[in-house]
CSV table of C-alpha atoms and ligand atoms in Angstrom, one decimal:
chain,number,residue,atom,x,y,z
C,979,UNK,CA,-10.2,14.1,18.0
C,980,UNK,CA,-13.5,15.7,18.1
C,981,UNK,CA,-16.7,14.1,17.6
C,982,UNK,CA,-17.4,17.0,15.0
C,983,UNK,CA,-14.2,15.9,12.8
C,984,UNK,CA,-15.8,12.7,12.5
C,985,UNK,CA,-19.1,13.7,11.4
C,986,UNK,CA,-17.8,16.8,9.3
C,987,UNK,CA,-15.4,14.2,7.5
C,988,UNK,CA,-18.5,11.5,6.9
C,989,UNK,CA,-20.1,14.6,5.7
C,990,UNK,CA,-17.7,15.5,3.0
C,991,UNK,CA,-17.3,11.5,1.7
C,992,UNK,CA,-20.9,11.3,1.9
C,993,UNK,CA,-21.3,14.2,-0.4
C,994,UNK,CA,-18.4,13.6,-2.7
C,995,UNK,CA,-18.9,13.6,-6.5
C,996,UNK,CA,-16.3,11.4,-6.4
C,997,UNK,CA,-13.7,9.7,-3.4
C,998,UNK,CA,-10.8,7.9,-3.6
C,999,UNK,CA,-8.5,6.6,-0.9
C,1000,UNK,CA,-4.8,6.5,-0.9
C,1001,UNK,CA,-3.3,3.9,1.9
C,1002,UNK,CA,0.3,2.9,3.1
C,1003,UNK,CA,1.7,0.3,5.8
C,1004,UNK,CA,-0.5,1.6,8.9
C,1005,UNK,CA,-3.8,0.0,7.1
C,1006,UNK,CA,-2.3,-3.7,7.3
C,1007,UNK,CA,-1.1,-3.3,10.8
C,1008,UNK,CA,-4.0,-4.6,12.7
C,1009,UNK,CA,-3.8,-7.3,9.6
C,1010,UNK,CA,-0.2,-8.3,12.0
C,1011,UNK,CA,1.9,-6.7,9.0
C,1012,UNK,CA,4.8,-4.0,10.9
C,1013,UNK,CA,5.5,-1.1,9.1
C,1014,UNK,CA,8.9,-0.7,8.0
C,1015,UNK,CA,10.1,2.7,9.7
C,1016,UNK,CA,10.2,3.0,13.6
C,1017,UNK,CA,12.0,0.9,16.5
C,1018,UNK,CA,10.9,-3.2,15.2
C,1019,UNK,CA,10.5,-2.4,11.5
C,1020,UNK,CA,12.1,-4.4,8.7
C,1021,UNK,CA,14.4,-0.9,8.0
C,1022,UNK,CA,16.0,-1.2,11.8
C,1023,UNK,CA,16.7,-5.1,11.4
C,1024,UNK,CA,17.7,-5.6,7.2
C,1025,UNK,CA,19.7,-3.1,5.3
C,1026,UNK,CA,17.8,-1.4,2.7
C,1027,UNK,CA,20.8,-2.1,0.0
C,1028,UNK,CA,20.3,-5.7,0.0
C,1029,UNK,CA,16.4,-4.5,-1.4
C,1030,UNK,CA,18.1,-2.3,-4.4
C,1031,UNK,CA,17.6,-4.4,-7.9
C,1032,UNK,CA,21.1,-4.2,-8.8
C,1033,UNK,CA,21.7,-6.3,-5.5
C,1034,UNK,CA,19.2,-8.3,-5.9
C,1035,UNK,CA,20.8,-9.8,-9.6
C,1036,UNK,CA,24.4,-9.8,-7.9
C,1037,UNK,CA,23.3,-11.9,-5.2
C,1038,UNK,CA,20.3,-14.0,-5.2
C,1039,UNK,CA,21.2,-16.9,-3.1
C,1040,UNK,CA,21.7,-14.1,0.1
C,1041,UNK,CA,18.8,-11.8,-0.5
C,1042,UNK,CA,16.3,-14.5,-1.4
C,1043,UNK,CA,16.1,-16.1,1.5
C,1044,UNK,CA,15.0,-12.3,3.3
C,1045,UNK,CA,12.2,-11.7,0.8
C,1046,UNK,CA,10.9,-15.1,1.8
C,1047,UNK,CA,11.0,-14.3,5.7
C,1048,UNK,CA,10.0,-11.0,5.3
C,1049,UNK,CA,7.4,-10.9,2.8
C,1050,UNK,CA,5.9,-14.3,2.1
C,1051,UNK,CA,5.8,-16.0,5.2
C,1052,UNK,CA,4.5,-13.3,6.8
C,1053,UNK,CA,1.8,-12.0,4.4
C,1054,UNK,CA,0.7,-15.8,4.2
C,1055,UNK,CA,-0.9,-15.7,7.4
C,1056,UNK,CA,-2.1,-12.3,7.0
C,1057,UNK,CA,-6.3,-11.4,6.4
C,1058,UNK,CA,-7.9,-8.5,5.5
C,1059,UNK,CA,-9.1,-6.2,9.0
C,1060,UNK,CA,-11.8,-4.4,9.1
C,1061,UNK,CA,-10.5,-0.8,7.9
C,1062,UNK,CA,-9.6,-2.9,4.4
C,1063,UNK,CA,-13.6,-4.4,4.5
C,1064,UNK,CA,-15.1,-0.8,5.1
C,1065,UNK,CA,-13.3,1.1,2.1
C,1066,UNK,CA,-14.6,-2.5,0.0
C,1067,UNK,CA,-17.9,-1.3,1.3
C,1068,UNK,CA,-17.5,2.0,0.6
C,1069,UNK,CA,-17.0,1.2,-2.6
C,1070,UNK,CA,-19.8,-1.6,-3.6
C,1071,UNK,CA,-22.3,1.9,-1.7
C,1072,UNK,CA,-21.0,3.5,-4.6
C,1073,UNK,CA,-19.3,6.0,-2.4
C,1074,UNK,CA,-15.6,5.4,-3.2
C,1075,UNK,CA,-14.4,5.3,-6.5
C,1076,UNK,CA,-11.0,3.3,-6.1
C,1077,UNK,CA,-8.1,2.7,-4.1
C,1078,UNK,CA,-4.6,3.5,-4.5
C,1079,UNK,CA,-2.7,1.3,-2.3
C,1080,UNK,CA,1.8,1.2,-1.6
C,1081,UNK,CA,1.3,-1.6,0.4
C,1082,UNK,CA,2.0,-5.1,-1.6
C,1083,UNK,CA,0.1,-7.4,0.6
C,1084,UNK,CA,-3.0,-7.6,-1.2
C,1085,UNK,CA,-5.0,-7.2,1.5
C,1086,UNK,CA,-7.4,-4.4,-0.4
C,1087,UNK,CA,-8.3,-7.0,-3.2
C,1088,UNK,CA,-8.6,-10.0,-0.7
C,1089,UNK,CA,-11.6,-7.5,1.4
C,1090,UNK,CA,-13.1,-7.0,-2.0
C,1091,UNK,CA,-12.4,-4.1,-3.1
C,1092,UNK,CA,-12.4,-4.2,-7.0
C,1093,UNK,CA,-10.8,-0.9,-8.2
C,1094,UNK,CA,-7.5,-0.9,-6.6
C,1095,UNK,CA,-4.0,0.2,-8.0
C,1096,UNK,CA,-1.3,-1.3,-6.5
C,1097,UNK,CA,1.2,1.6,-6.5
C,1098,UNK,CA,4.1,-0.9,-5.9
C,1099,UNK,CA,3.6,-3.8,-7.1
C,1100,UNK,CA,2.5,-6.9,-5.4
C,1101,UNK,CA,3.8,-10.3,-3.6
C,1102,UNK,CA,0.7,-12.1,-6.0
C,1103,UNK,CA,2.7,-12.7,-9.0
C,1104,UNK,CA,6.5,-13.2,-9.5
C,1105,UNK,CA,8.4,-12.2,-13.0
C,1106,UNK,CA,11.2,-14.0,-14.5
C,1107,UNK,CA,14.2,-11.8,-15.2
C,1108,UNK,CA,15.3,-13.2,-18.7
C,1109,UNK,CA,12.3,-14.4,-20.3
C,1110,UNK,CA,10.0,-11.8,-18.8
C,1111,UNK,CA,7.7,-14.1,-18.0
C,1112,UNK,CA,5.0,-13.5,-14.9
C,1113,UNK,CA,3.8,-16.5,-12.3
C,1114,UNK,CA,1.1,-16.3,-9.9
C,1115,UNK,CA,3.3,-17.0,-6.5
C,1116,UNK,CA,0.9,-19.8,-5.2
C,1117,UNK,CA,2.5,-21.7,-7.9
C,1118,UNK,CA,5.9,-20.7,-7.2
C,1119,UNK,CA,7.4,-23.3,-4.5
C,1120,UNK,CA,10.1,-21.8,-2.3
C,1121,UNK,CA,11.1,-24.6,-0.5
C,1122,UNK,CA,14.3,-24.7,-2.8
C,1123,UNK,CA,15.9,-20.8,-2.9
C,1124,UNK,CA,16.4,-18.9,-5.2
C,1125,UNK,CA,13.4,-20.5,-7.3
C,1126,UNK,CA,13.7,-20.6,-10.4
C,1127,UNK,CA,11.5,-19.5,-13.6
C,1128,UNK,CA,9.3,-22.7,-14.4
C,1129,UNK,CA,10.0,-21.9,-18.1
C,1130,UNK,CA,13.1,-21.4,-18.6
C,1131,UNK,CA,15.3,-21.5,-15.6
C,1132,UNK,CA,16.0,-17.6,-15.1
C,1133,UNK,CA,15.7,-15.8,-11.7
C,1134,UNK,CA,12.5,-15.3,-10.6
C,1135,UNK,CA,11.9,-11.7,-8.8
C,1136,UNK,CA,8.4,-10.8,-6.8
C,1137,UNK,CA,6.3,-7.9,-8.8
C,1138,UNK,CA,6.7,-5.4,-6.7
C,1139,UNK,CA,8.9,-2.5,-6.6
C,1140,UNK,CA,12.5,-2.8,-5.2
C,1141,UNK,CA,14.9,0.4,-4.7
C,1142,UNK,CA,16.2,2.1,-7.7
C,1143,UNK,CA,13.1,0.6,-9.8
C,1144,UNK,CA,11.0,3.0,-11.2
C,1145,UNK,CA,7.1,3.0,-11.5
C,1146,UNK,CA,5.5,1.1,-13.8
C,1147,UNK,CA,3.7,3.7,-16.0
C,1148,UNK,CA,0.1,2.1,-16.4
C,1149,UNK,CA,0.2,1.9,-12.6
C,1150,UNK,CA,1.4,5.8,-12.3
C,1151,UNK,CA,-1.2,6.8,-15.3
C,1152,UNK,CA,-4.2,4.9,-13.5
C,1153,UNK,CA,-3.6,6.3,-9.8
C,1154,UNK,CA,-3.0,9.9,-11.1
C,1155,UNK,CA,-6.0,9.9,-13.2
C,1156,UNK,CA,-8.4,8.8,-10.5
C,1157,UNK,CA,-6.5,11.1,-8.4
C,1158,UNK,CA,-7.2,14.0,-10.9
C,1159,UNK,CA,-11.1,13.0,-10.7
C,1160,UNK,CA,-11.6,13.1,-6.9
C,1161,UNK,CA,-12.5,15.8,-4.9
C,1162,UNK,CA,-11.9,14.1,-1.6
C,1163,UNK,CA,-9.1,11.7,-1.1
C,1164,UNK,CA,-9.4,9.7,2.5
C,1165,UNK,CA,-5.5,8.7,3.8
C,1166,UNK,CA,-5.1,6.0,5.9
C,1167,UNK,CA,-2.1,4.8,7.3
C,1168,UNK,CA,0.5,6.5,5.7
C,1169,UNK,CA,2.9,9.1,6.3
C,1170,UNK,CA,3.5,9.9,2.8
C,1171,UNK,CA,7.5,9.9,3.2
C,1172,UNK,CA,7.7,7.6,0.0
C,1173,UNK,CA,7.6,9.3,-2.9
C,1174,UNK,CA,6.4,10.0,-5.6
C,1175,UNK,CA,3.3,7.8,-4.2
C,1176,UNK,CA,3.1,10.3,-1.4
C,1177,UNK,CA,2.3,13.3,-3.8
C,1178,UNK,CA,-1.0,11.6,-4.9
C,1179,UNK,CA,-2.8,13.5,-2.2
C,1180,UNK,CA,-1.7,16.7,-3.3
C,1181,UNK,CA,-3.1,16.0,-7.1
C,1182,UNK,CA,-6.6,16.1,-5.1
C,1183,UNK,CA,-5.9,19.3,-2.3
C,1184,UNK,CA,-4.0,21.1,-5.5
C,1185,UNK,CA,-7.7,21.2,-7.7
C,1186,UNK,CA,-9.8,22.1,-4.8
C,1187,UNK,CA,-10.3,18.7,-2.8
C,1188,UNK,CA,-11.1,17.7,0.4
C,1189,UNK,CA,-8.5,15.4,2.7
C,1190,UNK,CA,-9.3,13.2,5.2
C,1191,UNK,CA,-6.8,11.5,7.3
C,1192,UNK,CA,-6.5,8.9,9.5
C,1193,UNK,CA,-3.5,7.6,11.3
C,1194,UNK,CA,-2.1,7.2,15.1
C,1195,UNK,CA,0.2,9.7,14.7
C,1196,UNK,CA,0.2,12.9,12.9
C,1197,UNK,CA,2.4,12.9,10.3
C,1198,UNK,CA,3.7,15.3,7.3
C,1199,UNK,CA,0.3,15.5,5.8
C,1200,UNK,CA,-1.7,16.4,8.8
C,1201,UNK,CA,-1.1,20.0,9.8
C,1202,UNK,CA,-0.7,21.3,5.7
C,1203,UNK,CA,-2.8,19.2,3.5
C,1204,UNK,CA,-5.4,17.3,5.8
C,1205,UNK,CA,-8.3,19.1,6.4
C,1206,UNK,CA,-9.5,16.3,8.7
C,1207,UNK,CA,-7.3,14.6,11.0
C,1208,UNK,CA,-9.2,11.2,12.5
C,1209,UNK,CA,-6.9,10.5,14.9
C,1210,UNK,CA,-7.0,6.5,15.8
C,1211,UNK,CA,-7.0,3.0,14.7
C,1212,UNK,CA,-7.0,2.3,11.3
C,1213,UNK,CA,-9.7,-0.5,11.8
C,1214,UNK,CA,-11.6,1.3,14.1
C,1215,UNK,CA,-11.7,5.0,12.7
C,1216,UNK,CA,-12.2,3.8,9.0
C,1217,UNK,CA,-15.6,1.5,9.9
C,1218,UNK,CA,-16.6,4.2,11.9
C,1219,UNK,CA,-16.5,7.1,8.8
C,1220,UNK,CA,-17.5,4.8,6.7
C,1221,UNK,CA,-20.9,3.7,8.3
C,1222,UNK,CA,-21.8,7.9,9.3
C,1223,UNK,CA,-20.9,7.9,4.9
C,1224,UNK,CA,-23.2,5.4,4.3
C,1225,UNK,CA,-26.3,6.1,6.3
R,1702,NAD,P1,4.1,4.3,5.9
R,1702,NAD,O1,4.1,5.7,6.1
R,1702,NAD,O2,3.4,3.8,4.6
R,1702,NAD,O3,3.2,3.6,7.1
R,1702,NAD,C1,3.3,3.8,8.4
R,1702,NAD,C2,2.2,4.8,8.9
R,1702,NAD,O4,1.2,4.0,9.5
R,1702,NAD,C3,2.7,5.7,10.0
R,1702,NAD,O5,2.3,7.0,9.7
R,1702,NAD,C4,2.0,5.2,11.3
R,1702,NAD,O6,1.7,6.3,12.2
R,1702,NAD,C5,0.8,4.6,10.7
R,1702,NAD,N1,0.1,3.6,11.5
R,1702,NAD,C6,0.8,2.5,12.2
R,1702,NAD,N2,-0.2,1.7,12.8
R,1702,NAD,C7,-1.4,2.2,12.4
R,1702,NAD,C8,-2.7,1.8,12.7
R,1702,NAD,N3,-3.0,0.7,13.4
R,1702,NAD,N4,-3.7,2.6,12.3
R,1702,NAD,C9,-3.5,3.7,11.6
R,1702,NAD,N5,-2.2,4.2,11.3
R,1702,NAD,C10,-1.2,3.4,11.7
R,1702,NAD,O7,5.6,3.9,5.9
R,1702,NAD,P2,6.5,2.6,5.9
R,1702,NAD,O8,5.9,1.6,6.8
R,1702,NAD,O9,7.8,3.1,6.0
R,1702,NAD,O10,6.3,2.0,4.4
R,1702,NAD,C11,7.2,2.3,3.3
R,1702,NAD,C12,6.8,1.6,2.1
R,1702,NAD,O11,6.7,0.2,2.3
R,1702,NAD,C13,5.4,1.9,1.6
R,1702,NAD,O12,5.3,1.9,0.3
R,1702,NAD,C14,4.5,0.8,2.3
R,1702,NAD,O13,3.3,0.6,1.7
R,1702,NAD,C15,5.5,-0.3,2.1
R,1702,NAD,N6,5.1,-1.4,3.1
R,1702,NAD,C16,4.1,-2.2,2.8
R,1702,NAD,C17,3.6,-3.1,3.7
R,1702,NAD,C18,2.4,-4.0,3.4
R,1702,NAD,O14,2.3,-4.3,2.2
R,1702,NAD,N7,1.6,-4.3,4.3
R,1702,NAD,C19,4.2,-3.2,5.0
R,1702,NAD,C20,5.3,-2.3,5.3
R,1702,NAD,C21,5.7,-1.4,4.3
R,1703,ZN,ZN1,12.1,-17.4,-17.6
């Protein structure tokens, strides 16, 4: 990567009317969260079916016990890094109008960022499936597996989205519509292979935007949509664009 990208990029956020970013997996990393795709992720050890809703209701006592291990023990421990602090920064500069986020760790509210739409879901709260109820998940012990709803007994399931769930609509309607706004959208960490999350993008390139990417790897966005490619560390790159942005 070229100093040039860099500055051009810091350029374009600096001089947005109005920025956005859209981030997946890679963000959280450096936070000690793996991604789920590639040799180590959860895809490679669990099989995605056991993750499908239907599954889920058939057998709670078996796929519990995963979403325990492989959500909630892990993002426990997990903090914000600095690539989650500089797009907070960004935005209390007044240089970033919101995130939309896939990942369900958090990690963008706990850095401080204040606009941020969690595109699927989030390990914070827990709903019960017959009385609909929702629980903040500090409050939810899971010493004792499944747990179950505090008010009436019912099976408790994590807010965020499993397979063959759809998007909530407030959640779709809020991330398009800032998406619709922006004239530059900043990637970070994500391939985009999800979908539909991974069309937000396009709502920004399709009405004229500017994309800025930055990931490890080049991925499906970068040689088509990305009109910078920051190649590097999610917390080192996004501090980096961010302070250029800001001075
Ligand atoms: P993904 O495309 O969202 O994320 C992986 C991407 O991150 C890859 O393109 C990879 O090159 C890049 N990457 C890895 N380390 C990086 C780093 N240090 N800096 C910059 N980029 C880096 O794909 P996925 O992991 O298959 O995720 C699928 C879905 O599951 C998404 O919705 C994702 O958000 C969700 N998920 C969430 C979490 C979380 O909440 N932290 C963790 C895993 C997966
Ligand atoms: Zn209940």
């Amino acid at each position: 990567m070229s100093n040039h990208a860099l500055e051009n990029a810091s350029q374009a956020l600096k001089n947005a009317r109005c920025a956005m970013a859209f981030t997946g997996a890679g963000i959280s990393v450096e936070s000690g969260i793996p991604p789920f795709r590639g040799p180590g992720g959860v895809w490679s050890k669990y099989d995605p079916e056991k993750f499908e809703k239907g599954y889920f209701k058939r057998h709670p006592d078996e796929v519990w016990p995963l979403l325990k291990e492989i959500f909630f023990d892990m993002l426990e421990k997990a903090k914000p890094n600095p690539a989650h602090i500089a797009l907070a920064q960004l935005e209390s500069e007044g240089k970033l109008a919101g995130v939309v986020t896939q990942n369900i760790d958090s990690l963008h509210k706990e850095a401080g960022s204040s606009v941020v739409h969690e595109y699927h879901g989030s390990t914070r709260r827990m709903q019960c499936m017959s009385c609909r109820t929702f629980f903040d998940s500090h409050s939810i012990p899971l010493d004792k597996l499944p747990p179950a709803c505090p008010a009436c007994g019912g099976l408790l399931k994590p807010d965020f989205i499993f397979f063959g769930e759809g998007i909530p609509t407030d959640v779709h309607r809020a991330a398009t519509d800032l998406a619709k706004q922006s004239d530059v959208c900043l990637i970070v960490g994500t391939g985009g292979q999800v979908m539909p999350a991974g069309r937000i993008p396009y709502i920004v390139k399709n009405r004229g935007g500017t994309i800025i990417e930055i990931n490890l790897h080049d991925t499906d966005y970068s040689y088509t949509t990305s009109d910078y490619f920051l190649q590097g560390k999610a917390g080192d790159m996004t501090p980096r664009l961010a302070r250029l942005a800001m001075a």
